[in-house]
mmCIF file of C-alpha atoms in Angstrom:
data_model
loop_
_atom_site.group_PDB
_atom_site.id
_atom_site.type_symbol
_atom_site.label_atom_id
_atom_site.label_comp_id
_atom_site.label_asym_id
_atom_site.label_seq_id
_atom_site.Cartn_x
_atom_site.Cartn_y
_atom_site.Cartn_z
ATOM 1 C CA MET A 209 110.870 71.575 81.003
ATOM 2 C CA LYS A 210 108.785 74.428 82.363
ATOM 3 C CA LEU A 211 110.516 77.571 83.608
ATOM 4 C CA ALA A 212 108.605 80.202 85.599
ATOM 5 C CA VAL A 213 109.796 83.796 85.994
ATOM 6 C CA VAL A 214 108.338 85.758 88.901
ATOM 7 C CA GLY A 215 108.614 89.396 87.945
ATOM 8 C CA GLY A 216 108.356 88.375 84.303
ATOM 9 C CA GLY A 217 107.210 91.856 83.279
ATOM 10 C CA SER A 218 110.734 93.158 83.840
ATOM 11 C CA THR A 219 112.436 94.632 80.796
ATOM 12 C CA TYR A 220 115.323 92.290 81.740
ATOM 13 C CA THR A 221 113.246 89.244 80.790
ATOM 14 C CA PRO A 222 114.004 89.260 77.050
ATOM 15 C CA GLU A 223 117.688 88.869 77.995
ATOM 16 C CA LEU A 224 116.804 85.587 79.696
ATOM 17 C CA VAL A 225 114.618 84.439 76.812
ATOM 18 C CA ASP A 226 117.315 85.342 74.298
ATOM 19 C CA GLY A 227 119.725 83.172 76.274
ATOM 20 C CA ILE A 228 117.279 80.260 76.209
ATOM 21 C CA ALA A 229 116.810 80.678 72.465
ATOM 22 C CA GLY A 230 120.560 80.354 71.984
ATOM 23 C CA ARG A 231 120.947 77.204 74.124
ATOM 24 C CA ARG A 232 118.300 74.919 72.661
ATOM 25 C CA SER A 233 120.628 71.934 72.655
ATOM 26 C CA THR A 234 121.536 72.146 76.350
ATOM 27 C CA LEU A 235 118.485 73.609 78.085
ATOM 28 C CA ASP A 236 115.380 71.697 77.117
ATOM 29 C CA VAL A 237 112.738 74.337 77.845
ATOM 30 C CA ASP A 238 109.362 73.930 76.171
ATOM 31 C CA GLU A 239 107.324 76.376 78.298
ATOM 32 C CA ILE A 240 108.195 79.729 79.852
ATOM 33 C CA VAL A 241 105.629 81.358 82.132
ATOM 34 C CA LEU A 242 106.029 85.040 82.934
ATOM 35 C CA ILE A 243 104.283 85.970 86.180
ATOM 36 C CA ASP A 244 103.596 89.603 87.000
ATOM 37 C CA PRO A 245 100.659 91.635 88.391
ATOM 38 C CA ASP A 246 101.275 94.405 85.835
ATOM 39 C CA ALA A 247 99.241 93.188 82.863
ATOM 40 C CA TYR A 248 100.544 95.805 80.421
ATOM 41 C CA ARG A 249 104.193 95.092 81.130
ATOM 42 C CA VAL A 250 103.972 91.300 81.255
ATOM 43 C CA GLU A 251 101.892 91.035 78.077
ATOM 44 C CA THR A 252 104.214 93.423 76.250
ATOM 45 C CA VAL A 253 107.318 91.547 77.390
ATOM 46 C CA GLY A 254 105.644 88.181 76.808
ATOM 47 C CA GLY A 255 104.679 88.968 73.240
ATOM 48 C CA PHE A 256 108.168 90.152 72.392
ATOM 49 C CA SER A 257 109.729 87.131 74.111
ATOM 50 C CA GLN A 258 107.641 84.792 71.983
ATOM 51 C CA ARG A 259 108.793 86.586 68.838
ATOM 52 C CA LEU A 260 112.412 86.202 69.964
ATOM 53 C CA LEU A 261 111.938 82.442 70.309
ATOM 54 C CA ASP A 262 110.050 82.112 67.036
ATOM 55 C CA HIS A 263 112.705 84.071 65.157
ATOM 56 C CA ALA A 264 115.413 81.802 66.604
ATOM 57 C CA GLY A 265 113.455 78.694 65.638
ATOM 58 C CA HIS A 266 113.026 77.647 69.251
ATOM 59 C CA PRO A 267 109.846 75.604 69.940
ATOM 60 C CA ALA A 268 109.189 76.910 73.472
ATOM 61 C CA ARG A 269 105.930 78.725 74.149
ATOM 62 C CA VAL A 270 105.571 81.794 76.365
ATOM 63 C CA ARG A 271 102.566 82.257 78.642
ATOM 64 C CA THR A 272 101.770 85.216 80.882
ATOM 65 C CA THR A 273 99.715 85.314 84.057
ATOM 66 C CA ALA A 274 99.149 87.349 87.202
ATOM 67 C CA ASN A 275 98.394 84.178 89.170
ATOM 68 C CA LEU A 276 101.485 82.842 90.934
ATOM 69 C CA GLU A 277 100.086 79.394 91.682
ATOM 70 C CA GLU A 278 98.974 78.859 88.099
ATOM 71 C CA GLY A 279 102.317 80.070 86.800
ATOM 72 C CA VAL A 280 104.602 77.913 88.922
ATOM 73 C CA GLU A 281 102.625 74.665 88.904
ATOM 74 C CA GLY A 282 104.796 71.957 87.351
ATOM 75 C CA ALA A 283 107.840 74.227 87.005
ATOM 76 C CA SER A 284 111.297 72.677 87.286
ATOM 77 C CA ALA A 285 112.808 76.015 88.231
ATOM 78 C CA VAL A 286 111.420 79.370 89.347
ATOM 79 C CA LEU A 287 113.491 82.483 88.766
ATOM 80 C CA ILE A 288 112.637 85.424 91.041
ATOM 81 C CA GLN A 289 113.524 88.915 89.828
ATOM 82 C CA LEU A 290 111.437 91.390 91.804
ATOM 83 C CA ARG A 291 111.584 95.102 92.522
ATOM 84 C CA VAL A 292 109.110 95.787 95.317
ATOM 85 C CA GLY A 293 108.013 99.394 94.975
ATOM 86 C CA GLY A 294 109.367 99.758 91.453
ATOM 87 C CA GLN A 295 111.727 102.467 90.275
ATOM 88 C CA LYS A 296 110.027 105.025 92.548
ATOM 89 C CA ALA A 297 111.220 103.124 95.614
ATOM 90 C CA ARG A 298 114.634 102.712 94.041
ATOM 91 C CA ALA A 299 114.870 106.480 93.538
ATOM 92 C CA SER A 300 114.243 106.909 97.264
ATOM 93 C CA ASP A 301 116.892 104.311 98.139
ATOM 94 C CA GLU A 302 119.397 106.202 96.009
ATOM 95 C CA THR A 303 118.739 109.601 97.568
ATOM 96 C CA PHE A 304 117.518 109.569 101.191
ATOM 97 C CA PRO A 305 120.935 108.551 102.632
ATOM 98 C CA HIS A 306 122.457 111.751 101.212
ATOM 99 C CA ALA A 307 120.946 113.769 104.078
ATOM 100 C CA CYS A 308 123.463 112.061 106.378
ATOM 101 C CA GLY A 309 126.361 112.280 103.960
ATOM 102 C CA CYS A 310 126.069 108.563 103.160
ATOM 103 C CA VAL A 311 126.128 106.882 99.777
ATOM 104 C CA GLY A 312 122.742 106.254 98.177
ATOM 105 C CA GLN A 313 122.642 102.844 96.515
ATOM 106 C CA GLU A 314 119.929 100.255 96.017
ATOM 107 C CA THR A 315 121.869 97.202 97.203
ATOM 108 C CA THR A 316 124.178 98.415 99.963
ATOM 109 C CA GLY A 317 124.184 100.926 102.788
ATOM 110 C CA ALA A 318 120.923 102.448 103.998
ATOM 111 C CA GLY A 319 119.308 102.182 100.563
ATOM 112 C CA GLY A 320 120.164 98.501 100.344
ATOM 113 C CA LEU A 321 118.644 97.912 103.779
ATOM 114 C CA ALA A 322 115.443 99.657 102.710
ATOM 115 C CA LYS A 323 115.241 97.370 99.690
ATOM 116 C CA ALA A 324 115.855 94.300 101.864
ATOM 117 C CA LEU A 325 113.093 95.289 104.289
ATOM 118 C CA ARG A 326 110.595 95.676 101.458
ATOM 119 C CA THR A 327 111.712 92.583 99.596
ATOM 120 C CA VAL A 328 112.437 89.741 102.020
ATOM 121 C CA PRO A 329 108.852 89.253 103.299
ATOM 122 C CA VAL A 330 107.484 89.293 99.748
ATOM 123 C CA VAL A 331 110.027 86.759 98.462
ATOM 124 C CA LEU A 332 109.495 84.445 101.449
ATOM 125 C CA ASP A 333 105.746 84.496 100.839
ATOM 126 C CA ILE A 334 106.269 83.708 97.162
ATOM 127 C CA ALA A 335 108.699 80.887 97.959
ATOM 128 C CA GLU A 336 106.300 79.267 100.406
ATOM 129 C CA ARG A 337 103.499 79.386 97.845
ATOM 130 C CA VAL A 338 105.845 77.918 95.228
ATOM 131 C CA ARG A 339 106.703 75.067 97.582
ATOM 132 C CA LYS A 340 103.024 74.270 98.211
ATOM 133 C CA VAL A 341 102.136 74.215 94.519
ATOM 134 C CA ALA A 342 105.295 73.076 92.699
ATOM 135 C CA GLY A 343 106.737 70.882 95.446
ATOM 136 C CA ASP A 344 109.894 70.705 97.536
ATOM 137 C CA ASP A 345 112.074 69.703 94.584
ATOM 138 C CA THR A 346 111.550 72.890 92.593
ATOM 139 C CA TRP A 347 114.635 75.065 92.384
ATOM 140 C CA ILE A 348 114.406 78.769 93.167
ATOM 141 C CA VAL A 349 117.020 80.898 91.429
ATOM 142 C CA ASN A 350 117.123 84.276 93.133
ATOM 143 C CA PHE A 351 118.247 87.270 91.099
ATOM 144 C CA THR A 352 116.485 89.747 93.402
ATOM 145 C CA ASN A 353 118.668 92.293 95.178
ATOM 146 C CA PRO A 354 120.125 92.415 97.715
ATOM 147 C CA VAL A 355 120.903 88.889 96.525
ATOM 148 C CA GLY A 356 122.925 87.761 99.543
ATOM 149 C CA ILE A 357 120.332 88.766 102.141
ATOM 150 C CA VAL A 358 117.366 87.475 100.121
ATOM 151 C CA THR A 359 119.100 84.146 99.408
ATOM 152 C CA ARG A 360 120.008 83.741 103.078
ATOM 153 C CA ALA A 361 116.356 84.296 103.978
ATOM 154 C CA LEU A 362 115.294 81.585 101.519
ATOM 155 C CA LEU A 363 117.876 79.075 102.745
ATOM 156 C CA GLN A 364 116.995 79.678 106.394
ATOM 157 C CA GLU A 365 113.421 78.678 105.573
ATOM 158 C CA GLY A 366 114.589 75.458 103.945
ATOM 159 C CA HIS A 367 113.964 76.346 100.305
ATOM 160 C CA ARG A 368 116.032 74.863 97.476
ATOM 161 C CA ALA A 369 117.527 78.176 96.499
ATOM 162 C CA VAL A 370 120.643 79.533 94.845
ATOM 163 C CA GLY A 371 121.458 83.230 94.492
ATOM 164 C CA LEU A 372 122.803 84.645 91.249
ATOM 165 C CA CYS A 373 124.508 87.873 90.205
ATOM 166 C CA ASN A 374 126.092 88.871 86.918
ATOM 167 C CA VAL A 375 129.235 90.559 88.324
ATOM 168 C CA ALA A 376 131.440 87.459 88.093
ATOM 169 C CA ILE A 377 130.392 86.349 84.614
ATOM 170 C CA ASN A 378 130.854 89.901 83.364
ATOM 171 C CA LEU A 379 134.436 89.979 84.627
ATOM 172 C CA GLN A 380 135.089 86.458 83.347
ATOM 173 C CA ARG A 381 134.111 87.564 79.833
ATOM 174 C CA LYS A 382 136.296 90.660 80.039
ATOM 175 C CA PHE A 383 139.293 88.663 81.295
ATOM 176 C CA ALA A 384 138.877 86.055 78.565
ATOM 177 C CA LYS A 385 138.851 88.703 75.865
ATOM 178 C CA LEU A 386 141.946 90.410 77.255
ATOM 179 C CA LEU A 387 143.804 87.094 77.501
ATOM 180 C CA GLY A 388 142.670 85.785 74.117
ATOM 181 C CA ALA A 389 141.200 82.740 75.828
ATOM 182 C CA SER A 390 137.905 80.914 75.518
ATOM 183 C CA THR A 391 135.468 82.060 78.189
ATOM 184 C CA ASP A 392 134.812 78.441 79.158
ATOM 185 C CA ASP A 393 138.520 78.010 79.926
ATOM 186 C CA VAL A 394 138.638 80.931 82.380
ATOM 187 C CA ARG A 395 138.023 80.058 86.049
ATOM 188 C CA LEU A 396 137.789 82.693 88.741
ATOM 189 C CA VAL A 397 138.925 82.660 92.339
ATOM 190 C CA HIS A 398 135.935 84.803 93.234
ATOM 191 C CA THR A 399 135.976 85.748 96.909
ATOM 192 C CA GLY A 400 133.453 87.536 99.105
ATOM 193 C CA LEU A 401 129.775 88.361 99.307
ATOM 194 C CA ASN A 402 127.256 89.582 96.786
ATOM 195 C CA HIS A 403 128.342 93.067 95.659
ATOM 196 C CA LEU A 404 131.379 92.785 97.947
ATOM 197 C CA SER A 405 133.821 90.587 96.055
ATOM 198 C CA TRP A 406 137.330 90.392 94.671
ATOM 199 C CA GLU A 407 138.904 88.276 91.939
ATOM 200 C CA ARG A 408 142.016 86.826 93.598
ATOM 201 C CA GLY A 409 142.880 84.514 90.742
ATOM 202 C CA VAL A 410 142.124 84.090 87.039
ATOM 203 C CA LEU A 411 142.980 80.522 86.060
ATOM 204 C CA VAL A 412 143.455 79.361 82.476
ATOM 205 C CA ASP A 413 144.495 75.713 82.125
ATOM 206 C CA GLY A 414 145.399 75.765 85.801
ATOM 207 C CA VAL A 415 147.762 78.743 85.442
ATOM 208 C CA ASP A 416 146.951 81.969 87.300
ATOM 209 C CA ARG A 417 146.941 84.731 84.689
ATOM 210 C CA LEU A 418 145.902 87.504 87.101
ATOM 211 C CA PRO A 419 149.465 88.907 87.419
ATOM 212 C CA GLU A 420 149.600 89.178 83.627
ATOM 213 C CA LEU A 421 146.253 90.951 83.515
ATOM 214 C CA LEU A 422 147.372 93.444 86.143
ATOM 215 C CA ASP A 423 150.690 93.988 84.394
ATOM 216 C CA ARG A 424 149.309 94.532 80.895
ATOM 217 C CA HIS A 425 145.689 95.650 81.337
ATOM 218 C CA ALA A 426 145.404 97.278 84.750
ATOM 219 C CA GLU A 427 144.472 100.694 83.349
ATOM 220 C CA PHE A 428 141.534 99.260 81.422
ATOM 221 C CA LEU A 429 140.407 97.134 84.353
ATOM 222 C CA GLY A 430 140.741 100.062 86.736
ATOM 223 C CA GLU A 431 138.358 102.080 84.610
ATOM 224 C CA GLU A 432 135.941 99.170 84.407
ATOM 225 C CA VAL A 433 135.714 98.657 88.190
ATOM 226 C CA SER A 434 136.581 102.192 89.373
ATOM 227 C CA ALA A 435 139.734 101.147 91.239
ATOM 228 C CA PRO A 436 143.267 102.635 91.339
ATOM 229 C CA VAL A 437 145.776 100.710 89.258
ATOM 230 C CA GLU A 438 148.493 100.697 91.908
ATOM 231 C CA TRP A 439 146.059 99.462 94.547
ATOM 232 C CA MET A 440 145.034 96.489 92.375
ATOM 233 C CA ARG A 441 148.655 95.600 91.705
ATOM 234 C CA ARG A 442 149.572 95.913 95.374
ATOM 235 C CA MET A 443 146.624 93.760 96.438
ATOM 236 C CA ASN A 444 146.987 91.375 93.465
ATOM 237 C CA ALA A 445 143.219 91.467 93.075
ATOM 238 C CA VAL A 446 140.492 93.002 90.950
ATOM 239 C CA PRO A 447 137.585 94.303 93.068
ATOM 240 C CA SER A 448 134.012 94.285 91.880
ATOM 241 C CA TYR A 449 132.500 97.525 90.668
ATOM 242 C CA TYR A 450 130.566 97.815 93.938
ATOM 243 C CA LEU A 451 133.692 98.104 96.095
ATOM 244 C CA LYS A 452 133.970 101.736 95.021
ATOM 245 C CA TYR A 453 131.171 102.536 97.477
ATOM 246 C CA TYR A 454 133.464 101.367 100.287
ATOM 247 C CA TYR A 455 136.921 102.320 99.063
ATOM 248 C CA SER A 456 135.871 105.656 97.549
ATOM 249 C CA HIS A 457 132.787 106.478 99.609
ATOM 250 C CA ASP A 458 133.118 110.250 99.915
ATOM 251 C CA ALA A 459 133.945 110.725 96.240
ATOM 252 C CA GLN A 460 130.930 108.591 95.266
ATOM 253 C CA VAL A 461 128.610 110.645 97.479
ATOM 254 C CA ALA A 462 129.908 113.868 95.940
ATOM 255 C CA LYS A 463 129.379 112.425 92.472
ATOM 256 C CA GLN A 464 125.854 111.279 93.274
ATOM 257 C CA LEU A 465 124.897 114.753 94.454
ATOM 258 C CA THR A 466 125.618 116.147 90.991
ATOM 259 C CA GLU A 467 124.237 113.303 88.865
ATOM 260 C CA ARG A 468 120.756 112.208 87.941
ATOM 261 C CA PRO A 469 119.683 109.191 90.064
ATOM 262 C CA ARG A 470 120.152 105.893 88.262
ATOM 263 C CA ALA A 471 116.491 105.066 88.935
ATOM 264 C CA GLU A 472 115.378 107.948 86.734
ATOM 265 C CA VAL A 473 117.734 106.900 83.955
ATOM 266 C CA VAL A 474 116.492 103.309 84.113
ATOM 267 C CA SER A 475 112.851 104.453 84.091
ATOM 268 C CA ASP A 476 113.464 106.257 80.805
ATOM 269 C CA VAL A 477 115.264 103.228 79.368
ATOM 270 C CA GLU A 478 112.404 100.951 80.410
ATOM 271 C CA GLU A 479 109.838 103.202 78.756
ATOM 272 C CA GLU A 480 111.885 103.147 75.560
ATOM 273 C CA LEU A 481 112.260 99.373 75.682
ATOM 274 C CA LEU A 482 108.565 98.718 76.235
ATOM 275 C CA LYS A 483 107.757 100.791 73.144
ATOM 276 C CA ILE A 484 110.247 98.721 71.145
ATOM 277 C CA TYR A 485 108.823 95.467 72.520
ATOM 278 C CA LEU A 486 105.347 96.503 71.328
ATOM 279 C CA ASP A 487 106.523 96.698 67.707
ATOM 280 C CA PRO A 488 105.351 93.471 66.005
ATOM 281 C CA GLU A 489 108.240 93.772 63.553
ATOM 282 C CA GLN A 490 110.836 93.625 66.349
ATOM 283 C CA VAL A 491 112.093 90.030 66.494
ATOM 284 C CA THR A 492 115.623 90.443 67.879
ATOM 285 C CA LYS A 493 117.028 91.874 71.079
ATOM 286 C CA PRO A 494 117.403 95.671 70.728
ATOM 287 C CA ASP A 495 120.789 97.293 71.292
ATOM 288 C CA SER A 496 119.220 99.671 73.811
ATOM 289 C CA LEU A 497 118.654 96.743 76.179
ATOM 290 C CA GLU A 498 122.343 97.064 77.096
ATOM 291 C CA LYS A 499 121.532 100.425 78.750
ATOM 292 C CA ARG A 500 119.287 98.607 81.216
ATOM 293 C CA GLY A 501 122.264 96.885 82.827
ATOM 294 C CA GLY A 502 122.699 93.219 83.645
ATOM 295 C CA ALA A 503 125.333 92.303 81.093
ATOM 296 C CA TYR A 504 125.500 88.519 80.544
ATOM 297 C CA TYR A 505 122.472 88.048 82.803
ATOM 298 C CA SER A 506 120.971 85.619 80.320
ATOM 299 C CA GLU A 507 124.114 83.489 80.099
ATOM 300 C CA ALA A 508 124.539 83.292 83.873
ATOM 301 C CA ALA A 509 120.889 82.408 84.482
ATOM 302 C CA VAL A 510 120.561 79.867 81.695
ATOM 303 C CA GLN A 511 123.815 78.112 82.589
ATOM 304 C CA LEU A 512 122.800 77.885 86.246
ATOM 305 C CA VAL A 513 119.322 76.543 85.494
ATOM 306 C CA HIS A 514 120.890 73.955 83.207
ATOM 307 C CA ALA A 515 123.296 72.822 85.915
ATOM 308 C CA LEU A 516 120.489 72.521 88.480
ATOM 309 C CA THR A 517 118.003 70.668 86.287
ATOM 310 C CA ALA A 518 119.822 68.710 83.572
ATOM 311 C CA GLY A 519 120.965 65.816 85.757
ATOM 312 C CA GLY A 520 124.430 65.883 84.244
ATOM 313 C CA PRO A 521 127.914 66.202 85.744
ATOM 314 C CA ALA A 522 128.659 69.073 88.104
ATOM 315 C CA GLU A 523 129.480 72.432 86.567
ATOM 316 C CA GLU A 524 131.364 75.380 88.056
ATOM 317 C CA HIS A 525 129.510 78.660 88.570
ATOM 318 C CA VAL A 526 129.899 81.698 90.795
ATOM 319 C CA VAL A 527 126.773 81.745 92.939
ATOM 320 C CA ASN A 528 125.483 82.719 96.374
ATOM 321 C CA VAL A 529 125.540 79.711 98.708
ATOM 322 C CA ARG A 530 125.840 78.792 102.388
ATOM 323 C CA ASN A 531 129.309 79.293 103.787
ATOM 324 C CA ASP A 532 129.483 75.886 105.508
ATOM 325 C CA GLY A 533 133.087 76.340 106.588
ATOM 326 C CA THR A 534 134.446 77.817 103.363
ATOM 327 C CA PHE A 535 135.472 81.003 105.173
ATOM 328 C CA SER A 536 136.541 80.034 108.690
ATOM 329 C CA PHE A 537 135.893 83.541 110.005
ATOM 330 C CA LEU A 538 132.158 83.410 109.132
ATOM 331 C CA PRO A 539 129.289 81.345 110.572
ATOM 332 C CA ASP A 540 128.181 78.345 108.538
ATOM 333 C CA ASP A 541 124.767 79.854 107.754
ATOM 334 C CA ALA A 542 126.230 83.008 106.239
ATOM 335 C CA VAL A 543 125.659 83.313 102.489
ATOM 336 C CA ILE A 544 128.808 83.940 100.482
ATOM 337 C CA GLU A 545 129.448 84.501 96.774
ATOM 338 C CA VAL A 546 132.139 82.165 95.484
ATOM 339 C CA SER A 547 132.975 79.715 92.728
ATOM 340 C CA SER A 548 130.919 76.591 93.409
ATOM 341 C CA THR A 549 130.185 73.178 91.968
ATOM 342 C CA VAL A 550 126.572 72.953 90.865
ATOM 343 C CA ASP A 551 124.468 69.957 89.862
ATOM 344 C CA SER A 552 120.938 68.683 90.427
ATOM 345 C CA SER A 553 121.656 68.204 94.138
ATOM 346 C CA GLY A 554 122.552 71.855 94.599
ATOM 347 C CA ALA A 555 125.511 74.198 94.883
ATOM 348 C CA ARG A 556 128.561 73.708 97.087
ATOM 349 C CA ALA A 557 131.310 76.263 97.573
ATOM 350 C CA ILE A 558 134.753 75.332 96.280
ATOM 351 C CA SER A 559 137.450 75.723 98.919
ATOM 352 C CA GLN A 560 139.997 78.432 98.279
ATOM 353 C CA GLN A 561 143.182 79.811 99.783
ATOM 354 C CA THR A 562 143.004 81.647 103.096
ATOM 355 C CA VAL A 563 141.407 85.069 102.733
ATOM 356 C CA GLU A 564 143.815 87.851 103.606
ATOM 357 C CA PRO A 565 142.837 90.156 106.518
ATOM 358 C CA ARG A 566 142.517 93.127 104.168
ATOM 359 C CA PHE A 567 139.535 91.364 102.588
ATOM 360 C CA ALA A 568 138.348 89.167 105.465
ATOM 361 C CA GLY A 569 137.742 92.104 107.785
ATOM 362 C CA LEU A 570 135.309 93.816 105.455
ATOM 363 C CA ILE A 571 133.612 90.532 104.549
ATOM 364 C CA ALA A 572 133.053 89.755 108.232
ATOM 365 C CA ALA A 573 131.705 93.231 108.989
ATOM 366 C CA VAL A 574 129.213 93.206 106.127
ATOM 367 C CA THR A 575 128.156 89.646 106.972
ATOM 368 C CA ALA A 576 127.317 90.816 110.503
ATOM 369 C CA TYR A 577 125.274 93.662 109.016
ATOM 370 C CA GLU A 578 123.444 91.229 106.721
ATOM 371 C CA HIS A 579 122.541 89.066 109.731
ATOM 372 C CA LEU A 580 121.044 92.092 111.494
ATOM 373 C CA ALA A 581 119.354 93.277 108.284
ATOM 374 C CA LEU A 582 117.638 89.914 107.862
ATOM 375 C CA GLU A 583 116.447 90.001 111.468
ATOM 376 C CA ALA A 584 114.967 93.453 110.844
ATOM 377 C CA ALA A 585 113.302 92.287 107.633
ATOM 378 C CA VAL A 586 111.736 89.218 109.248
ATOM 379 C CA LYS A 587 110.894 90.519 112.721
ATOM 380 C CA GLY A 588 110.450 94.243 112.073
ATOM 381 C CA GLY A 589 111.080 97.079 114.476
ATOM 382 C CA ARG A 590 112.631 100.496 114.140
ATOM 383 C CA ASP A 591 115.429 99.673 116.611
ATOM 384 C CA ARG A 592 116.431 96.586 114.634
ATOM 385 C CA VAL A 593 116.707 98.826 111.587
ATOM 386 C CA ALA A 594 118.917 101.263 113.496
ATOM 387 C CA ASP A 595 121.089 98.427 114.845
ATOM 388 C CA ALA A 596 121.643 97.061 111.329
ATOM 389 C CA LEU A 597 122.601 100.497 110.042
ATOM 390 C CA LEU A 598 125.008 101.084 112.901
ATOM 391 C CA ALA A 599 126.746 97.805 112.032
ATOM 392 C CA HIS A 600 127.120 98.729 108.366
ATOM 393 C CA PRO A 601 130.608 100.020 107.466
ATOM 394 C CA LEU A 602 129.047 102.724 105.277
ATOM 395 C CA VAL A 603 127.079 104.196 108.205
ATOM 396 C CA GLY A 604 128.662 103.182 111.527
ATOM 397 C CA GLN A 605 127.747 106.204 113.677
ATOM 398 C CA TYR A 606 124.988 106.524 116.303
ATOM 399 C CA THR A 607 123.460 109.758 115.041
ATOM 400 C CA LYS A 608 123.551 108.732 111.395
ATOM 401 C CA ALA A 609 122.092 105.292 112.126
ATOM 402 C CA ASP A 610 119.216 106.784 114.129
ATOM 403 C CA GLN A 611 118.441 109.499 111.591
ATOM 404 C CA LEU A 612 118.592 107.098 108.666
ATOM 405 C CA ALA A 613 116.438 104.526 110.474
ATOM 406 C CA ASP A 614 113.711 107.097 111.099
ATOM 407 C CA SER A 615 113.828 108.279 107.479
ATOM 408 C CA LEU A 616 113.847 104.751 106.098
ATOM 409 C CA VAL A 617 110.848 103.641 108.156
ATOM 410 C CA SER A 618 108.881 106.798 107.346
ATOM 411 C CA ILE A 619 109.523 106.610 103.600
ATOM 412 C CA ASN A 620 108.779 102.874 103.367
ATOM 413 C CA ARG A 621 105.859 102.738 105.797
ATOM 414 C CA ASP A 622 103.433 101.474 103.131
ATOM 415 C CA PHE A 623 105.658 98.423 102.579
ATOM 416 C CA LEU A 624 106.319 97.633 106.255
ATOM 417 C CA PRO A 625 103.227 96.295 108.071
ATOM 418 C CA TRP A 626 104.903 96.614 111.473
ATOM 419 C CA ALA A 627 105.530 100.327 110.878
ATOM 420 C CA ARG A 628 101.952 101.322 110.087
ATOM 421 C CA GLY A 629 100.609 101.273 113.621
#
């Protein structure tokens, strides 16, 4: 099987390759093509990735190219992991909202919208070129943020796409360790959208162990996801790490104003990693890769690709899929992040208990924002940007929406063809 990685020069990529090296018996990959316009990065990452495979005794070969069509031809699956504008654009996303007293974050709020506007047109162009070269049957696994909006864009254009994030698998691993259970035996009742989700159940052998987790380990979990212990117990849920931007917005803004932007930290980590990857004696994944983020990224991606391409029985994964009636309060074409059955025919959301209003209200509001954000990304226009921002719960005021829209368009003008005139 051939696997293509668009954005293969990312320092994340060795995580994926390391996961492939460890699953030789279940994921029959014999060729991995890393596609990236940055020759230095992709060749550095590609060389190290090949050494990882060789050291593990895996027969797959790694190729690198800047040519998308050459890279995806004959691929069974294409994984997209892009950052349009690089860490410089991310640094802007994390800081320009502060002028309005709003949180600066690369996947939600005004910063997340800026990233969506830059990213959606690029990903749609890539997906269409993939379809022309690799065919309609090729799976696209989208790891590009904001995952929900980008995946919805792909699905609306008829692509065979599934969105993936590592939040759920990270929590699954933590829960399993705390419960002394095998990770494969832990099933999540994962509810919400990408970066807006709650664990409303943790099932082991059909028994919900979430009450036990909240009784015995709430303090640890609260630190992990930045949530008050009593709130989690009252709600009987564990929120994702990203809910702190909603539930503790003002405190997060104050913290951001005193801390170094994450983009700058990641840039330093990436520089360090690339130097390590260049060392011909380095044949295993460095510990410093954990600083880059994306815990269990490799496991989530490899397991999903296996489920989509192996032709075996359906597996359960938390992915981003069409709603299709799963949440009655959302339109069918909304993209939600839930536990789903996945096989070679695609991913289908698993039905779950009615979502309580305390969660459903926020899910519905952010879904409406994502609809408007996608319209702005596809059609362009400063007013569409302002309308999307006004609908976002983290902005929600006329003056802030207008000011942020003007700043966003000005800062990202080079990436927005409609804004250059």
